[in-house]
PDB file of C-alpha atoms in Angstrom:
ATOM      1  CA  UNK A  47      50.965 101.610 127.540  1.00 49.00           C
ATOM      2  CA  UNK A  48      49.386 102.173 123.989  1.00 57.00           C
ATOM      3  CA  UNK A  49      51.433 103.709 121.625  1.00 65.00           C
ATOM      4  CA  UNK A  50      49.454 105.572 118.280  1.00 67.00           C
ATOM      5  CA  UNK A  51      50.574 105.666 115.195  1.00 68.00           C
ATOM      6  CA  UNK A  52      49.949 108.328 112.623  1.00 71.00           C
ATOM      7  CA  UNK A  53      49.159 106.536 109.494  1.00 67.00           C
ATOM      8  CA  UNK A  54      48.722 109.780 107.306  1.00 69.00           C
ATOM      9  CA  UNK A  55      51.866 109.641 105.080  1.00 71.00           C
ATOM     10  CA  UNK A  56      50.152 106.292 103.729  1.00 66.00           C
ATOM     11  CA  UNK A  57      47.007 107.793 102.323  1.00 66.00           C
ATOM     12  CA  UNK A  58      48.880 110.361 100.203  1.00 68.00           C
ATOM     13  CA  UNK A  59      50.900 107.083  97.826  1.00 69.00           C
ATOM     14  CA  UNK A  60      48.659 104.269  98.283  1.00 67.00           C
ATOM     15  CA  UNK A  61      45.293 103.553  97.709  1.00 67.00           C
ATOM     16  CA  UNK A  62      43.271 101.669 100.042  1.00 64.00           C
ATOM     17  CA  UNK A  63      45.473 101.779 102.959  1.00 61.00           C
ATOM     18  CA  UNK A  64      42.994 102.855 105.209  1.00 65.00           C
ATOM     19  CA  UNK A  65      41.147  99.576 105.698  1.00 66.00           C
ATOM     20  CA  UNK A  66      44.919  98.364 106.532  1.00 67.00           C
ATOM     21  CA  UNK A  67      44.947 100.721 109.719  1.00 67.00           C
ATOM     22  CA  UNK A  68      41.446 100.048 110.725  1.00 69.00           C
ATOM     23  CA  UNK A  69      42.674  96.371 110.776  1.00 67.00           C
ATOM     24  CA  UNK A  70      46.139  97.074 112.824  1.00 68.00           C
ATOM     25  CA  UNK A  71      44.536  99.684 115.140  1.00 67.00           C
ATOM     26  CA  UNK A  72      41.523  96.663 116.067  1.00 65.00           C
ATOM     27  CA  UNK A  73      44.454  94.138 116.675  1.00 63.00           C
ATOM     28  CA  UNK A  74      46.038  96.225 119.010  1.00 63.00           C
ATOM     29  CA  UNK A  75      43.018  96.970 121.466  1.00 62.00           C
ATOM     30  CA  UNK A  76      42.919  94.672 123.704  1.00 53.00           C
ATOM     31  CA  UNK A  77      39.777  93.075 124.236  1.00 54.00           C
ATOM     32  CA  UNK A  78      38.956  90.433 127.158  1.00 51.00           C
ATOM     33  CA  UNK A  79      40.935  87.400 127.608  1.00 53.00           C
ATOM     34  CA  UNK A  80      42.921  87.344 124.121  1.00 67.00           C
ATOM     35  CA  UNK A  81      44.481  83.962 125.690  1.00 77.00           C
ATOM     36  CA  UNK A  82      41.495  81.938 125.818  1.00 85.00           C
ATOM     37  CA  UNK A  83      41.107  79.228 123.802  1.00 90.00           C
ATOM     38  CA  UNK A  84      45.423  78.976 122.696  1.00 92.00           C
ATOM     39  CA  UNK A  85      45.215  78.398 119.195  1.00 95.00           C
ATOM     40  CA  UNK A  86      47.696  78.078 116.287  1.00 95.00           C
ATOM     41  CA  UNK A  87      47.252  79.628 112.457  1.00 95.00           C
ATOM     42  CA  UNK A  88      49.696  77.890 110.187  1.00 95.00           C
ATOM     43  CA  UNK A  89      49.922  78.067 106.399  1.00 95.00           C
ATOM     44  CA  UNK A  90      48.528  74.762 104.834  1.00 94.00           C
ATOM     45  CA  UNK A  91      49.433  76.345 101.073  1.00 92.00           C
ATOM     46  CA  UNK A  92      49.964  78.771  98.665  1.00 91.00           C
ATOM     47  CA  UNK A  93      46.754  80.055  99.550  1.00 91.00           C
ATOM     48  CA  UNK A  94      45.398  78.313 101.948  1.00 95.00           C
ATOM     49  CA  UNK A  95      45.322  78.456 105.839  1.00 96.00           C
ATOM     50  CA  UNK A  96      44.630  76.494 108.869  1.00 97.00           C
ATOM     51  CA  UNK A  97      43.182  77.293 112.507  1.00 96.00           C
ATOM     52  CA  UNK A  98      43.786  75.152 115.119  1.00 97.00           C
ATOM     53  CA  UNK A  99      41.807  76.081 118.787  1.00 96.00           C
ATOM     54  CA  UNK A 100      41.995  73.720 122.022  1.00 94.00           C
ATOM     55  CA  UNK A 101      38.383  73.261 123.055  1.00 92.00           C
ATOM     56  CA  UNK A 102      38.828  70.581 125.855  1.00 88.00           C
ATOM     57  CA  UNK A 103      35.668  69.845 127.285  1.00 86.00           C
ATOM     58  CA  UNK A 104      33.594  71.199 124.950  1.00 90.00           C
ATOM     59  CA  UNK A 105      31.299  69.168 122.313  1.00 91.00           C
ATOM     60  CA  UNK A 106      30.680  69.660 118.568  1.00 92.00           C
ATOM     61  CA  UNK A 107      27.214  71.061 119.523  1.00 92.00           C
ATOM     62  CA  UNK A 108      28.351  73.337 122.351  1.00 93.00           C
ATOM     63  CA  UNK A 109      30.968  75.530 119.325  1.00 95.00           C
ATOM     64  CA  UNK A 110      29.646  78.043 117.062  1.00 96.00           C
ATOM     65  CA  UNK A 111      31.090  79.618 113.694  1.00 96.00           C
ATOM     66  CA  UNK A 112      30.124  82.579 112.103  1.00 95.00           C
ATOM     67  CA  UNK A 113      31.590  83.589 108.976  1.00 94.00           C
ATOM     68  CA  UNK A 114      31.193  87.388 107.871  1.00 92.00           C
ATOM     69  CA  UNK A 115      32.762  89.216 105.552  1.00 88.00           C
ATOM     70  CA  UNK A 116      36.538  89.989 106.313  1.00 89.00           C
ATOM     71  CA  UNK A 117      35.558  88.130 109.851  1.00 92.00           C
ATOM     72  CA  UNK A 118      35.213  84.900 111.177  1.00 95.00           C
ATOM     73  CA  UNK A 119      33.420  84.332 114.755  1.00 95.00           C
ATOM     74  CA  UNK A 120      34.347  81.112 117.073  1.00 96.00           C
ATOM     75  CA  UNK A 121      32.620  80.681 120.078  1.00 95.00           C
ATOM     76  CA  UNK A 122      31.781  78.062 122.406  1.00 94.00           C
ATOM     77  CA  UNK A 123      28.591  77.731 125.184  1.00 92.00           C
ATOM     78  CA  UNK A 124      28.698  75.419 127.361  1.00 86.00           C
ATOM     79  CA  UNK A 125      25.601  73.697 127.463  1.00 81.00           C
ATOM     80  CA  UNK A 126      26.370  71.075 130.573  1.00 74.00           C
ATOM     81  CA  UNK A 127      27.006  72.018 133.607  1.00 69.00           C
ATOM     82  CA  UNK A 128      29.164  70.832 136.680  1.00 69.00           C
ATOM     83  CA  UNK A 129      26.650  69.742 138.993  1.00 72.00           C
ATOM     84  CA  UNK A 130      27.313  66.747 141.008  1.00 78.00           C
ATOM     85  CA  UNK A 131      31.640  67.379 140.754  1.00 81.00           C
ATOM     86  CA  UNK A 132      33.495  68.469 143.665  1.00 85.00           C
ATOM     87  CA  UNK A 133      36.852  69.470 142.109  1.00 82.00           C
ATOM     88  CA  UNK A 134      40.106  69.742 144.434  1.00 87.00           C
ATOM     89  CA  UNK A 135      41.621  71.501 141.624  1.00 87.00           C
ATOM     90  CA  UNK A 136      40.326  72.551 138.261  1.00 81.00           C
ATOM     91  CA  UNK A 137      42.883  73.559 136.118  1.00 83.00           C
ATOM     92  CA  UNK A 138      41.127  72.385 132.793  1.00 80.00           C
ATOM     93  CA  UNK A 139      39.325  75.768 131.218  1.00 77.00           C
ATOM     94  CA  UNK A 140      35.710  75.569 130.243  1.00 78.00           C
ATOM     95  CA  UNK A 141      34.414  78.845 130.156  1.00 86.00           C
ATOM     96  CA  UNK A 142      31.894  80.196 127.437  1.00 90.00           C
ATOM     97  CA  UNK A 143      34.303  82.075 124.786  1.00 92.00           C
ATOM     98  CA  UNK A 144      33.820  84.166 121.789  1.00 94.00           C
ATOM     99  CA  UNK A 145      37.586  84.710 119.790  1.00 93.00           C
ATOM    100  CA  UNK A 146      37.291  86.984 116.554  1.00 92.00           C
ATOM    101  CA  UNK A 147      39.687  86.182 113.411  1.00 92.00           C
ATOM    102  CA  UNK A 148      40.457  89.271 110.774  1.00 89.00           C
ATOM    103  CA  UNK A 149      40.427  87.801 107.467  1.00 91.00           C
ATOM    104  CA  UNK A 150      41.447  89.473 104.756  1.00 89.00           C
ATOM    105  CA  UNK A 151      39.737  90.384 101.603  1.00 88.00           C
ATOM    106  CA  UNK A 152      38.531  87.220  99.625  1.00 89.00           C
ATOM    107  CA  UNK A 153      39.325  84.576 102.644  1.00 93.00           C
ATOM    108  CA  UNK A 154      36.730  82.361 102.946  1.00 93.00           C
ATOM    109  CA  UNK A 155      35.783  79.088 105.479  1.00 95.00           C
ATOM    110  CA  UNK A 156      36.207  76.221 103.661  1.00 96.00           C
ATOM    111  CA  UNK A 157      35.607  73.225 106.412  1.00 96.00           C
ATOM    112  CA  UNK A 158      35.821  73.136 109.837  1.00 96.00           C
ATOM    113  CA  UNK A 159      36.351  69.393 112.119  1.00 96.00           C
ATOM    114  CA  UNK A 160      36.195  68.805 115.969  1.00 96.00           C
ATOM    115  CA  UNK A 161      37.977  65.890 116.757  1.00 95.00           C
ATOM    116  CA  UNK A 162      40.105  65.097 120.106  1.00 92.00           C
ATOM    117  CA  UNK A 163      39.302  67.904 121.557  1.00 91.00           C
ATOM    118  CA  UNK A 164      40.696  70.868 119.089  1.00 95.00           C
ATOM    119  CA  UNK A 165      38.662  72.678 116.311  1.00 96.00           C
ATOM    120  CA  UNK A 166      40.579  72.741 113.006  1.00 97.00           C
ATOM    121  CA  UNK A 167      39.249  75.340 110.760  1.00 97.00           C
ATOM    122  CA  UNK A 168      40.465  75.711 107.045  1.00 97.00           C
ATOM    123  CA  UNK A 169      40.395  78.512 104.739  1.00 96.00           C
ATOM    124  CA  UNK A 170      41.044  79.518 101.521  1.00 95.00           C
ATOM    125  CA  UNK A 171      41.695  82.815  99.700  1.00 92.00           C
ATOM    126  CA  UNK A 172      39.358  82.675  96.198  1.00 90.00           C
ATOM    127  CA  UNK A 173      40.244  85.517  94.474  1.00 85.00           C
ATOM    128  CA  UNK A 174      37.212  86.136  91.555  1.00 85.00           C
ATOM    129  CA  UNK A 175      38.645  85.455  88.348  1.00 83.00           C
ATOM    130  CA  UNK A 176      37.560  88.914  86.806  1.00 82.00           C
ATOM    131  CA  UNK A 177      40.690  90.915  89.730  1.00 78.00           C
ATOM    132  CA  UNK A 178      42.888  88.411  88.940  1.00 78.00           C
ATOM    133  CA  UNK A 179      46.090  89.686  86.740  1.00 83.00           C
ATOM    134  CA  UNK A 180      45.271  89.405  82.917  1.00 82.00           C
ATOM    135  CA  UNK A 181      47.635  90.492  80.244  1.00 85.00           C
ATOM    136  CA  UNK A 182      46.653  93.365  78.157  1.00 86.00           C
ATOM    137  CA  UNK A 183      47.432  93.567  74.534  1.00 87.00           C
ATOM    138  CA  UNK A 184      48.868  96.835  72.682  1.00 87.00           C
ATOM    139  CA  UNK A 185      47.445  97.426  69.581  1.00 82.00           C
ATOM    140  CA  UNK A 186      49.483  99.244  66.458  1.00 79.00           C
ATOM    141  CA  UNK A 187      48.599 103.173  65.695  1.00 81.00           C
ATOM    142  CA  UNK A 188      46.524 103.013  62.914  1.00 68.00           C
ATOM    143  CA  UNK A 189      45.072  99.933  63.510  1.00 59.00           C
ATOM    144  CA  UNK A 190      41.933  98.429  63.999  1.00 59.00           C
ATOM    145  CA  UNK A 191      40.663  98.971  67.438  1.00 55.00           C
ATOM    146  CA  UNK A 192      40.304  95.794  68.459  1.00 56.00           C
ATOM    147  CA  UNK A 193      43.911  94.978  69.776  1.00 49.00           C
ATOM    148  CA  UNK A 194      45.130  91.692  68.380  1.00 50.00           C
ATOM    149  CA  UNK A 195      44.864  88.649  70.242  1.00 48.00           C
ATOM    150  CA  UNK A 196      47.652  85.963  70.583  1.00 51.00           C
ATOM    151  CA  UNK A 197      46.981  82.880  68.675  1.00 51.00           C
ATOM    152  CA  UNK A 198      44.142  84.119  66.972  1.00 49.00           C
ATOM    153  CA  UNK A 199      44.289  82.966  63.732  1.00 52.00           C
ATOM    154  CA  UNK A 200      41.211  84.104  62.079  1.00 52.00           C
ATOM    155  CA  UNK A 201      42.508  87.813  62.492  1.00 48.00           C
ATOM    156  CA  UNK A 202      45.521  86.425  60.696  1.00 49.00           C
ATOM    157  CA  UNK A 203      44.306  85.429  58.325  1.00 49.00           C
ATOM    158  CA  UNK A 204      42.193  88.968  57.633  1.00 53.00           C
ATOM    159  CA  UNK A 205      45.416  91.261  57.573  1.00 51.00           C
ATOM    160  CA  UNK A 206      46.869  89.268  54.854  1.00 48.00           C
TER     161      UNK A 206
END
């Protein structure tokens, strides 16, 4: 059962909501096996972020990452095949995969390891130093137009 959610009231108070819903309304389709690899996301930081996918049985060379904007891509190929196994039971998974990670705005891939048998992937959000908060100063009426800058001792010096 999919529910739908009307969205609508957003838009009229808040800018730039509507990349918000195109992100909630692509995690809720469900697409393929959205179990396969299990993997964790934990918060490493103030702003920074792990991922943590079980690849048993698959090699450094055999995974794949694809970083695009506002996405990152993990999948795996498996490159060598089973021939010459008889299994009784085969309960280890190691099927080709493709998993797809919604990042948000300014979330980048930092470094990414394969060791005993998981992929740890970290990221980072790098928010450019010109959208970062910057205080603004409020000039006097009447004033120059230049508004007057903390610590500046030069202009000071001027007014007196």
């Amino acid at each position: 059962m999919r529910t739908a959610y009307d969205f609508s009231p957003l838009y009229r108070s808040v800018i730039g909501v509507d990349r918000m819903a195109d992100l909630i309304e692509t995690a809720m389709r469900s697409e393929g096996d959205r179990t396969y690899p299990p993997y964790d996301i934990e918060k490493i930081g103030e702003d920074a972020y792990r991922i943590t996918l079980a690849t048993a049985g698959f090699k450094a060379d055999e995974l794949e990452l694809t970083a695009q904007p506002n996405l990152l891509i993990v999948s795996g190929r498996r490159t060598s095949g089973d021939e010459g196994h008889t299994y009784l039971h085969r309960g280890i998974a190691g099927r080709d995969f493709e998993r797809r990670f919604e990042l948000a705005d300014y979330v980048v891939v930092k470094s990414a390891q394969h060791a005993d048998g998981l992929l740890s992937i970290d990221l980072a959000r790098e928010v450019p130093e010109a959208l970062k908060p910057r205080r603004i100063e409020i000039g006097a009426p009447g004033g120059s137009s230049e508004p007057k800058r903390i610590g500046d001792d030069k202009s000071d010096r001027q007014a007196a």
